[in-house]
Every structure is written in structure tokens, then in C-alpha cells.
PDB file of C-alpha atoms in Angstrom:
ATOM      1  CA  UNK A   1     -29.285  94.876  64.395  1.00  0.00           C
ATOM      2  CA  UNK A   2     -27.092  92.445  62.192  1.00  0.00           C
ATOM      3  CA  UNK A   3     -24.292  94.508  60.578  1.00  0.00           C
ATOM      4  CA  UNK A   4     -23.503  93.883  56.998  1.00  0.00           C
ATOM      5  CA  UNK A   5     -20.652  93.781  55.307  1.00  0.00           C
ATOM      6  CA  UNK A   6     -19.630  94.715  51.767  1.00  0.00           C
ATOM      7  CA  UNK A   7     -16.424  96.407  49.417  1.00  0.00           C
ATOM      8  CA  UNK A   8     -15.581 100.047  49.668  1.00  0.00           C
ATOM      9  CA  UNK A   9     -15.847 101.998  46.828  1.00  0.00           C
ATOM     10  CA  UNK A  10     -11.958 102.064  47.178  1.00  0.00           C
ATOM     11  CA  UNK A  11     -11.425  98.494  46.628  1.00  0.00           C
ATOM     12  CA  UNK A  12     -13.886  98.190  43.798  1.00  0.00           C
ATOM     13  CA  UNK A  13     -12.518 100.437  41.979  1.00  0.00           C
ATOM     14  CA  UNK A  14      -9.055  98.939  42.794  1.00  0.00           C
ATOM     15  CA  UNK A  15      -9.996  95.664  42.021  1.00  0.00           C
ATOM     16  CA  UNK A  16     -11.318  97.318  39.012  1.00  0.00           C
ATOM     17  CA  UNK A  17      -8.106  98.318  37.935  1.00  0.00           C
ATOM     18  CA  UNK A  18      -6.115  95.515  38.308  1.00  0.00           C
ATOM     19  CA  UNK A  19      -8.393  93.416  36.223  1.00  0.00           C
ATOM     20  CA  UNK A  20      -8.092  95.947  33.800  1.00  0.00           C
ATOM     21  CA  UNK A  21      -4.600  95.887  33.490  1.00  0.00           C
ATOM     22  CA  UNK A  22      -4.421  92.367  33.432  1.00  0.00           C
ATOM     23  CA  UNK A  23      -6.803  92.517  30.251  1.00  0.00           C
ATOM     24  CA  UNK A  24      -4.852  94.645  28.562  1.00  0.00           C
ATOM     25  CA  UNK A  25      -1.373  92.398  29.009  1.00  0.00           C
ATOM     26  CA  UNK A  26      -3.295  89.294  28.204  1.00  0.00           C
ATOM     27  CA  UNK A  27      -6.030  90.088  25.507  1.00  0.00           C
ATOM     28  CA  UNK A  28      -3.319  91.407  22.696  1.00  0.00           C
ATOM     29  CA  UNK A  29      -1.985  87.761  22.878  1.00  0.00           C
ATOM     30  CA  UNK A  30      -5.251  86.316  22.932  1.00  0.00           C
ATOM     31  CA  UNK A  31      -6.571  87.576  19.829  1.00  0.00           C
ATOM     32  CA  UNK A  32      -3.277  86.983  17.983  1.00  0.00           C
ATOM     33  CA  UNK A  33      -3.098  83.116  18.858  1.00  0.00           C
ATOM     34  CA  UNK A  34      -7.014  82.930  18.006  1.00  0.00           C
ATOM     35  CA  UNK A  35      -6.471  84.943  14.515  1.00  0.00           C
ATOM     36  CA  UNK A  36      -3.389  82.180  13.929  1.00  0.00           C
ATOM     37  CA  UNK A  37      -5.720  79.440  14.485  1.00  0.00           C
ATOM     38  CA  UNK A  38      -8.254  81.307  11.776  1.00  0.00           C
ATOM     39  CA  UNK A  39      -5.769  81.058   9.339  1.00  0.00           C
ATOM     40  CA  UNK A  40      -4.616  77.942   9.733  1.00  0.00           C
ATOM     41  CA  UNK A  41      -8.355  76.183   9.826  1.00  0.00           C
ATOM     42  CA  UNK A  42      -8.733  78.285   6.678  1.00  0.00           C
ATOM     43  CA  UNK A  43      -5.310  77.050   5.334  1.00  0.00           C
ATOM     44  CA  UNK A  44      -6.268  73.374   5.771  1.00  0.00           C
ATOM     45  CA  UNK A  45      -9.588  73.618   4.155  1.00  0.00           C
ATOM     46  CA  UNK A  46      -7.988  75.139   1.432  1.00  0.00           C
ATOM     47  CA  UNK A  47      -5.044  72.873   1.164  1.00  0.00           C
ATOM     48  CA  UNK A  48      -8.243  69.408   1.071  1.00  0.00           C
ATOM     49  CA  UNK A  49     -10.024  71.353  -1.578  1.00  0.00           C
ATOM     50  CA  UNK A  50      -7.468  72.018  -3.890  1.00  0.00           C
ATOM     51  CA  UNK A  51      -5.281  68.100  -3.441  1.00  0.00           C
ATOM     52  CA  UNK A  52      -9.001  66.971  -3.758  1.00  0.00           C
ATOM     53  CA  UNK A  53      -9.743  68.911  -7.111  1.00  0.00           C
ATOM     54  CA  UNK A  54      -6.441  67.836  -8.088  1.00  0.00           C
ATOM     55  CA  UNK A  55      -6.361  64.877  -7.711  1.00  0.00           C
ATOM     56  CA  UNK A  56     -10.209  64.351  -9.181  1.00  0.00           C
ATOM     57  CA  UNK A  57      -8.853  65.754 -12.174  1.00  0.00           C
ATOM     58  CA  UNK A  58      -6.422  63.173 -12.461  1.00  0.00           C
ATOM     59  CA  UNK A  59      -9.011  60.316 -12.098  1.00  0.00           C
ATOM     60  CA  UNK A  60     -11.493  61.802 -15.028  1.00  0.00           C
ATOM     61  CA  UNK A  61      -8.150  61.555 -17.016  1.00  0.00           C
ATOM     62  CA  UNK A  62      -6.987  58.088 -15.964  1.00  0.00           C
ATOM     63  CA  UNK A  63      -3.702  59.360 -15.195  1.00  0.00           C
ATOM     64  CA  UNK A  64      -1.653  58.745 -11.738  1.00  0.00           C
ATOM     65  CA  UNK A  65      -0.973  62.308 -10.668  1.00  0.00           C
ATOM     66  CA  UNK A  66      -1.945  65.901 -11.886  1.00  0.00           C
ATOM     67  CA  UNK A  67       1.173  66.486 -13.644  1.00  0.00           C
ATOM     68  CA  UNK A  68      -0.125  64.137 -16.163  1.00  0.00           C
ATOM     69  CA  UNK A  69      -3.246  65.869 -16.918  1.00  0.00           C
ATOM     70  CA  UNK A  70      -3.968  67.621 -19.932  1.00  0.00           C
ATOM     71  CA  UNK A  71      -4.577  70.496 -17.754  1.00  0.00           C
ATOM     72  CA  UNK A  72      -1.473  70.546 -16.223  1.00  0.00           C
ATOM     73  CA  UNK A  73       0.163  70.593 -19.635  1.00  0.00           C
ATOM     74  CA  UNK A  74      -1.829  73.753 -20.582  1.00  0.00           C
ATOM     75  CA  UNK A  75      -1.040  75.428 -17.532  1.00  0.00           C
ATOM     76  CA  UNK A  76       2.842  74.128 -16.515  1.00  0.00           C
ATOM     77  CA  UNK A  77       6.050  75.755 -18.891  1.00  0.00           C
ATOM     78  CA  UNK A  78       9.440  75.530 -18.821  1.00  0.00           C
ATOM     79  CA  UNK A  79      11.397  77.520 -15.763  1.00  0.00           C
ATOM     80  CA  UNK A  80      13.583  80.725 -17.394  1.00  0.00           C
ATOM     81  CA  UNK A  81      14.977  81.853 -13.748  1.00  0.00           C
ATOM     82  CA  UNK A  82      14.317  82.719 -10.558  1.00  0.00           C
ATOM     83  CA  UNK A  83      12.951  85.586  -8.447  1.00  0.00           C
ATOM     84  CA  UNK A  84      14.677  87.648  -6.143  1.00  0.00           C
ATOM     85  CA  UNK A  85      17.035  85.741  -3.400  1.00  0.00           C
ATOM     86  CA  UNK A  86      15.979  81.987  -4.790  1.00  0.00           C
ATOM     87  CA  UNK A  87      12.373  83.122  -5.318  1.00  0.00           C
ATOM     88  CA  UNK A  88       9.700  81.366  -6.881  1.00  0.00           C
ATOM     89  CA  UNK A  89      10.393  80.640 -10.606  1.00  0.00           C
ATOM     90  CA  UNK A  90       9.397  82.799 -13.179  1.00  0.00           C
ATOM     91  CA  UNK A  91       7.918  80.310 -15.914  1.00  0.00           C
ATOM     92  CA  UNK A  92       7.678  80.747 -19.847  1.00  0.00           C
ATOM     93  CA  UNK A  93       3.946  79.508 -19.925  1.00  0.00           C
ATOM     94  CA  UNK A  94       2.041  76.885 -22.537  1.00  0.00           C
ATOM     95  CA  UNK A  95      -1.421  78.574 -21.886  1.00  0.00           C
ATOM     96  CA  UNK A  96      -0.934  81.135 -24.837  1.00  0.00           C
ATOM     97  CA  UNK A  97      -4.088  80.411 -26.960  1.00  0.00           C
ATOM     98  CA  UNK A  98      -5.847  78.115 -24.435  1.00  0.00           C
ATOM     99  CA  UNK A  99      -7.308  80.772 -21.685  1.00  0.00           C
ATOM    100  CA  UNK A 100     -10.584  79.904 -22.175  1.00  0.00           C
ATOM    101  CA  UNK A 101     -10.253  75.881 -22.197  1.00  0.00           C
ATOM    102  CA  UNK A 102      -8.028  76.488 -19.113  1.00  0.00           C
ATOM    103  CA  UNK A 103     -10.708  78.738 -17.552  1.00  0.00           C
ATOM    104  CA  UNK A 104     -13.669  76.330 -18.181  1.00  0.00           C
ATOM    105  CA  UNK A 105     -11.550  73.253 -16.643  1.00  0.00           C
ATOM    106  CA  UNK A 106     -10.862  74.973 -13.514  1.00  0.00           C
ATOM    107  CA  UNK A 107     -15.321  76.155 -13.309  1.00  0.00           C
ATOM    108  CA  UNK A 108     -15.495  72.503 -13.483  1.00  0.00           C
ATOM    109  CA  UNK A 109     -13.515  71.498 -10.769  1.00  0.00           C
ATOM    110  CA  UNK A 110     -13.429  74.563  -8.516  1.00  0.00           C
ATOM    111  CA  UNK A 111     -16.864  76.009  -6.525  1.00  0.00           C
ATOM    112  CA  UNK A 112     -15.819  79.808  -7.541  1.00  0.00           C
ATOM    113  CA  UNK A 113     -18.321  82.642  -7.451  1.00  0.00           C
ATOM    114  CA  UNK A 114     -15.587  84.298 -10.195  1.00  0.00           C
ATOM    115  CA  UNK A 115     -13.064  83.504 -12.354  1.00  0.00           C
ATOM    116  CA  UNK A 116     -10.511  86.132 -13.531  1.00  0.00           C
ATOM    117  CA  UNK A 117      -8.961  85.032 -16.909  1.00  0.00           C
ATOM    118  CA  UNK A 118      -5.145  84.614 -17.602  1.00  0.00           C
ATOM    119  CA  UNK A 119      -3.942  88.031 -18.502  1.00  0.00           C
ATOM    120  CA  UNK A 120      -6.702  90.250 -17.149  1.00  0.00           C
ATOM    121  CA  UNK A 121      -6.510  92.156 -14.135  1.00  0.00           C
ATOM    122  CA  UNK A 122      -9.616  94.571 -13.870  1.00  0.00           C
ATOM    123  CA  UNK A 123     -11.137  91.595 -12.121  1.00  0.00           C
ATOM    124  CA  UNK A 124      -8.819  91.692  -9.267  1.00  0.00           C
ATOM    125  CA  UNK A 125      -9.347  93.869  -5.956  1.00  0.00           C
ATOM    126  CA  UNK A 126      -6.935  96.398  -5.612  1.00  0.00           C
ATOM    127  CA  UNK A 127      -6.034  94.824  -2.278  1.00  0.00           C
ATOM    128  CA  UNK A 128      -4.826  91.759  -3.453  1.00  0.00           C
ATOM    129  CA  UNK A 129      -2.422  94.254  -5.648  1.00  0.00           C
ATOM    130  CA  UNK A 130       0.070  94.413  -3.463  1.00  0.00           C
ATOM    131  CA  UNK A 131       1.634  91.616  -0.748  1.00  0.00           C
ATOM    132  CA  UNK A 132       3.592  91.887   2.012  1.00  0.00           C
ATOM    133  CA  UNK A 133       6.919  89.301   3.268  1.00  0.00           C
ATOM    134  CA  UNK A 134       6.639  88.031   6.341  1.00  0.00           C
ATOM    135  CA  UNK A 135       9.880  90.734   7.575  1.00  0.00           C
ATOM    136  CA  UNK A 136       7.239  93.096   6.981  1.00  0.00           C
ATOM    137  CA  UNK A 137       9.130  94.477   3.447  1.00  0.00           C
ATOM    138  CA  UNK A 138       6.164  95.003   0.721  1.00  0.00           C
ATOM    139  CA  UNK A 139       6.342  92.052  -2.327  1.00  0.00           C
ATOM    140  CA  UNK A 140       8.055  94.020  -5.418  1.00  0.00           C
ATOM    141  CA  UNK A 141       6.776  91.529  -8.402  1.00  0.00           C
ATOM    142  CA  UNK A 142       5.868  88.672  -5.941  1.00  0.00           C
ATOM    143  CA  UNK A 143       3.504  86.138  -6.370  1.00  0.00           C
ATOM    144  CA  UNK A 144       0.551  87.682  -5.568  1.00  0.00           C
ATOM    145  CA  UNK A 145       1.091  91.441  -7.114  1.00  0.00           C
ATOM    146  CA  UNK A 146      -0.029  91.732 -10.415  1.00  0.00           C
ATOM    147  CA  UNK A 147       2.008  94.863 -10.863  1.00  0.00           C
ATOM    148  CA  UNK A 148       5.273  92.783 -10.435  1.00  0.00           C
ATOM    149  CA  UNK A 149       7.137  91.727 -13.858  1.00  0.00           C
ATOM    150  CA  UNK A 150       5.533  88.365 -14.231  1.00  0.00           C
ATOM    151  CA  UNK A 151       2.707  87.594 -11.885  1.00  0.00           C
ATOM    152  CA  UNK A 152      -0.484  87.929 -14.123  1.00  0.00           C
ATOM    153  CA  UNK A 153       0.812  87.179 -17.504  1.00  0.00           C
ATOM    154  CA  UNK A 154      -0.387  83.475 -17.577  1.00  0.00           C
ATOM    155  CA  UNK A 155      -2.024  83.527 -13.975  1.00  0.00           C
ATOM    156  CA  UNK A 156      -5.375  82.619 -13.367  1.00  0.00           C
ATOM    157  CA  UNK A 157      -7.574  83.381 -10.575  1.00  0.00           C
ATOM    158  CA  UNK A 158      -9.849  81.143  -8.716  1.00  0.00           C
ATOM    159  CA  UNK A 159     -12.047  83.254  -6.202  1.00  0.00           C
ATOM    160  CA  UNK A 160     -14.055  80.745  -3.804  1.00  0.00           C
ATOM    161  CA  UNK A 161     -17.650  80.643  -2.139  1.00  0.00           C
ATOM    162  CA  UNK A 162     -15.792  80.949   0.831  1.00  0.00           C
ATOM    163  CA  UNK A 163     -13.524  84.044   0.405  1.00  0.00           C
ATOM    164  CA  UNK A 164     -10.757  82.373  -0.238  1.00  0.00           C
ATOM    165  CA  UNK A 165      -8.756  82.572  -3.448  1.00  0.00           C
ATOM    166  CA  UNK A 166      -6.130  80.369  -5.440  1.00  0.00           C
ATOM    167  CA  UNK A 167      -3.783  81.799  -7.730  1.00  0.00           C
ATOM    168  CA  UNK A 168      -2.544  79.338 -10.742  1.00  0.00           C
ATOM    169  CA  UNK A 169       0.034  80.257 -12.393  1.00  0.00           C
ATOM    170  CA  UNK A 170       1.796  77.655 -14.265  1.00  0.00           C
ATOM    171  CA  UNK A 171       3.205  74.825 -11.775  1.00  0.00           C
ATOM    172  CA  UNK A 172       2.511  77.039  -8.514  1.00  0.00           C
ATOM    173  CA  UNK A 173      -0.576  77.545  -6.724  1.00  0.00           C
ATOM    174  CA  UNK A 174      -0.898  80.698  -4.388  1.00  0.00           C
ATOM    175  CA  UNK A 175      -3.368  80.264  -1.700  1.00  0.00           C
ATOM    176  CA  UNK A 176      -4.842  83.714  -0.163  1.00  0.00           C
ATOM    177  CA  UNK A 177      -7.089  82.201   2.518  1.00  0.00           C
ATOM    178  CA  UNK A 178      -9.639  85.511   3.258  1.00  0.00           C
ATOM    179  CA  UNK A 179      -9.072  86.525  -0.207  1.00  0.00           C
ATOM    180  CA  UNK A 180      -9.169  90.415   0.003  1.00  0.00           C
ATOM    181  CA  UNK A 181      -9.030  90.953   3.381  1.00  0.00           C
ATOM    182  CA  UNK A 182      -6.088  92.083   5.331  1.00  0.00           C
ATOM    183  CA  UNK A 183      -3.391  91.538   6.306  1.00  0.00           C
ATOM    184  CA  UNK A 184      -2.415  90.424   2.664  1.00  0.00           C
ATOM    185  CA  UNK A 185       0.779  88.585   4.376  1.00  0.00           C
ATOM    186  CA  UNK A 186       3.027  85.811   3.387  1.00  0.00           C
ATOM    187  CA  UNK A 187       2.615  83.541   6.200  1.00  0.00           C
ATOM    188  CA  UNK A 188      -0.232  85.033   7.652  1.00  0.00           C
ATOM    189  CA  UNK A 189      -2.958  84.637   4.911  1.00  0.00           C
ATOM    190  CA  UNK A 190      -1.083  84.121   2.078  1.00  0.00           C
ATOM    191  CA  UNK A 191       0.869  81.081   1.257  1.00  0.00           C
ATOM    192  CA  UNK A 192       2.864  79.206  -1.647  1.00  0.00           C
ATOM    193  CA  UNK A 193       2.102  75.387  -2.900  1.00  0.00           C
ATOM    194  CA  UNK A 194       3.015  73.691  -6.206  1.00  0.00           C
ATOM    195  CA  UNK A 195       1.041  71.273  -8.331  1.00  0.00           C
ATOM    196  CA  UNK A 196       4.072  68.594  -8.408  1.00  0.00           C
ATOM    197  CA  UNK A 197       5.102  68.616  -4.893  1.00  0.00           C
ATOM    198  CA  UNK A 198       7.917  70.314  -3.793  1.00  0.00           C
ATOM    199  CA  UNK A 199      10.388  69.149  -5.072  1.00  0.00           C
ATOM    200  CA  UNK A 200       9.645  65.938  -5.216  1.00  0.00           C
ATOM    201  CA  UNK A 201       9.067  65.582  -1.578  1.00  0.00           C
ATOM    202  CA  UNK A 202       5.649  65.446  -1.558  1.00  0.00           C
ATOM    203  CA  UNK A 203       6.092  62.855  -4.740  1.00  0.00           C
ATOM    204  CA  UNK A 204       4.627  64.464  -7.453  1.00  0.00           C
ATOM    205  CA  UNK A 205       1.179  65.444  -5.130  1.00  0.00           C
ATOM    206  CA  UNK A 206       0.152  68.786  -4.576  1.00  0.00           C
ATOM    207  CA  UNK A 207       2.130  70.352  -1.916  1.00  0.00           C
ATOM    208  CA  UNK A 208       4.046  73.460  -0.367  1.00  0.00           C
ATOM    209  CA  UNK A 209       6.307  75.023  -2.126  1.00  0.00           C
ATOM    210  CA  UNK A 210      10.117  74.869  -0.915  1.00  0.00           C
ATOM    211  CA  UNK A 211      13.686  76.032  -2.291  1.00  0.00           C
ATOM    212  CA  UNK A 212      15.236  73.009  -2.159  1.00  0.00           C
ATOM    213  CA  UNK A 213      15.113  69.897  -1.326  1.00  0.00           C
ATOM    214  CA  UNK A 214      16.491  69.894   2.026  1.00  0.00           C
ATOM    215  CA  UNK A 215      14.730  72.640   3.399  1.00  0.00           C
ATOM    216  CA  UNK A 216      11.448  72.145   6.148  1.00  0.00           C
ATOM    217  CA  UNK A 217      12.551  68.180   6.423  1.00  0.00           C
ATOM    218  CA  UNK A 218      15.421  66.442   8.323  1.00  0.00           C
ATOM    219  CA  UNK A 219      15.858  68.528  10.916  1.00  0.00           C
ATOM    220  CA  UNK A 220      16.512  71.503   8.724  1.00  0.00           C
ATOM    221  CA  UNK A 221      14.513  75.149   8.765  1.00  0.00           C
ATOM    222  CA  UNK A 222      12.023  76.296   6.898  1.00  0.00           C
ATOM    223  CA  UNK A 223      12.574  80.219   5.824  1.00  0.00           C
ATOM    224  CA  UNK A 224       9.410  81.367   7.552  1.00  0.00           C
ATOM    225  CA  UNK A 225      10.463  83.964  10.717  1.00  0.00           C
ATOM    226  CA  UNK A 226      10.267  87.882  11.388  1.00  0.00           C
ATOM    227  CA  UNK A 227      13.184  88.349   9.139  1.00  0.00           C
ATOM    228  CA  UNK A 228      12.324  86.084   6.344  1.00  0.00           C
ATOM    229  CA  UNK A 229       9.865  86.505   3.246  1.00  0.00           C
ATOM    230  CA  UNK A 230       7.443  83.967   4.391  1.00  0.00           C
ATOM    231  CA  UNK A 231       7.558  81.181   1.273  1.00  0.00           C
ATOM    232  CA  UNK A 232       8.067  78.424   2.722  1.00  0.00           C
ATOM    233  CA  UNK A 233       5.787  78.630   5.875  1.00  0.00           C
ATOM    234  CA  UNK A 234       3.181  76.523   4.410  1.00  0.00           C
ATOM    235  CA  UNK A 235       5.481  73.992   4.947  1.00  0.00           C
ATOM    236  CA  UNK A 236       6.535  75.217   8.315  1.00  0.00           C
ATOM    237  CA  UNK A 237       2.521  75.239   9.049  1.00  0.00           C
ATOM    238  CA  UNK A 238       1.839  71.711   7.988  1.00  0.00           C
ATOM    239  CA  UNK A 239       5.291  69.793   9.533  1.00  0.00           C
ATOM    240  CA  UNK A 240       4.408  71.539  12.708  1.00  0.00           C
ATOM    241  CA  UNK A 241       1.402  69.702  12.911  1.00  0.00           C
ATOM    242  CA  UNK A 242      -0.274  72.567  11.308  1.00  0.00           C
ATOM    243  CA  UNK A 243       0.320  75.142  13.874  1.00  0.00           C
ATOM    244  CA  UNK A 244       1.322  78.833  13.183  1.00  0.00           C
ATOM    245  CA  UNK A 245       4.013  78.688  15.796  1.00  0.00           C
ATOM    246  CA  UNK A 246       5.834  81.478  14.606  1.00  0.00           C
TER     247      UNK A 246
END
């Protein structure tokens, strides 16, 4: 009689276990570098749709860049200061008067499923209320909290057949890829752009939004690590090749 041969019940359930373990090293990682790529596909798209809009707006006006557009002019002020640390500018707005003009522009170029107006926040989730920095520190009056001292007084928010949603608020444009789903973090899902480029760096095209001029280019960094607020990492995204390496 042939004899056959097979695994113990010992060294199944040993082998058992070490795949097991080896799963739970490896899978953590795993789903973190395949939520990264999520948000950066989702980044991208964003980042086409809005230069695209932008830059379509431009054309219907006969003017070279956005910052010529009668839109722009509605929507772009004159910078009083600066947040906290070199923030984001705080902007006295033009768009006093013109909400609904501004709001029926954007329809026009944008394919939203809403609109909230400039100055009115019952339309926004109570997710998107608060932010938090990349260091993990929650976003007191930040760009996307429309609790914070300045955020929603001339902002305007686009929110996007695809969950996404863009923030306008004078010359910057805050990008919240999933919209009101978590994690609600700079770097993560929620990024900063400008209408007129960074600076100048991106020569007055839509762009990321940088403090300074030297900053993300030449060989020098881009605030966007554990420790920083997480600003500038569109631009870390996009001169990385757009890779969330971080």
C-alpha cells in the first residue's frame, strides 16, 4: 500500500502563524502607500480641472492669464498681513456686492453638484469645519476652518461631482480632494494653490502655493514633514514627480 504524505496539524498551524505575522508587519504599510497614491491621483485630477477652468476663463475673455479676468478682479484684494508663522495671507476682498455674479461665473466653469455662497456657512459639512497641520496640531483660523478669523468672509465653495471640493477665496485656491471625508489633513487631502502662481514661479499660471520664492525649487525644501503645517506640500507633491514621499 503506497503511503502518503501530507503537513501535520503542527506545521499548518505554524505556517499559519508566520504568515500571519508577516501580514500584520507588511499590510499597515501597504494600505498607507496605496491611500498616498489615492490622494495624489485625486490631487492631479483636481490640479487639470481647475488650470483647465482657469485658463478657459481666460480665453472667453481674450486675456493671457487668469489674473486678467474680470473674475479674478472680483474675487482677488489687496494682502493686509499674514497668518500665523508666514501663513497664507489674509486678503481685504473686492467681492463685496458681487456674490452672486461671482457665484454664477464659477456654475459656468466648474461641474459642481453645490455651490456655497461667499459668506454663508450652513452649506458647509461640519467636517470640513475644522483642519488639521500636517504635525498633527488642529488648524486655529486656517484655510479651510470657517470658524477661524477670516476663512469664510469672502470664500466661496465649489463642491464637485466627484467629491472633491475647491475653496476660493480671493487669490488662493484650497483643494480638499475627498471633500468631507477624513482625514481632513494638510498634505494628506487637503492642499494650498494660488490663481497667479506662486510667486511668480509658476508665471502667473495657476499653481501651489509657496512662502517665498526660494522655497520647493533650487535645491531648497519645501515645509511639508511630520513637524511642519503641511502648506507647501502641493508643491513638494508635484516637484517630486507627484509622489507623496513623505
Amino acid at each position: 500500500m503506497k503511503k502518503i504524505l501530507g503537513f501535520t496539524l503542527a506545521e499548518v498551524l505554524i505556517t499559519l502563524g508566520v504568515i500571519g505575522v508577516v501580514a500584520a508587519l507588511t499590510m499597515p504599510s501597504l494600505i498607507a502607500n496605496y491611500q498616498k497614491k489615492v490622494w495624489v491621483n485625486q490631487l492631479k485630477k483636481s490640479y487639470s480641472v481647475i488650470s483647465q477652468a482657469l485658463n478657459k476663463i481666460a480665453a472667453d475673455e481674450d486675456v493671457d492669464n487668469f489674473s486678467n479676468t474680470h473674475l479674478y478682479n472680483l474675487i482677488a484684494g489687496t494682502t493686509t498681513s499674514y497668518g500665523e508663522h508666514g501663513g497664507p495671507p489674509i486678503v481685504t476682498s473686492n467681492s463685496d456686492g458681487n456674490e452672486e455674479e461671482i457665484t454664477n461665473i464659477f456654475k459656468q466653469y466648474f461641474n459642481t453638484v453645490n455651490v456655497c455662497p461667499i459668506g454663508q456657512t450652513d452649506c458647509i459639512p461640519d467636517s470640513m469645519k475644522n483642519y488639521l497641520k500636517l504635525n498633527g496640531t488642529v488648524s486655529s483660523g486656517g484655510p479651510m476652518n470657517p470658524n477661524g478669523s477670516y476663512e469664510q468672509q469672502h470664500g466661496i465653495y465649489l463642491f464637485m461631482s466627484d467629491g472633491s471640493v475647491y475653496i476660493f477665496k480671493d487669490t488662493m485656491v484650497f483643494v480638499d480632494v475627498n471633500g468631507p471625508k477624513g482625514p481632513n489633513k494638510w498634505g494628506r487631502d487637503a492642499f494650498l494653490f494660488t490663481s497667479t502662481g506662486g510667486y511668480g514661479i509658476y508665471n502667473n499660471k495657476f499653481g501651489p502655493w509657496i512662502d517665498g520664492s526660494e522655497r520647493c525649487s533650487s535645491g531648497h525644501e519645501c515645509d511639508c514633514g511630520d513637524k511642519s503645517y503641511g502648506w507647501e506640500c502641493a508643491a513638494k507633491i508635484i516637484n517630486d514627480g507627484w509622489n507623496m514621499d513623505y
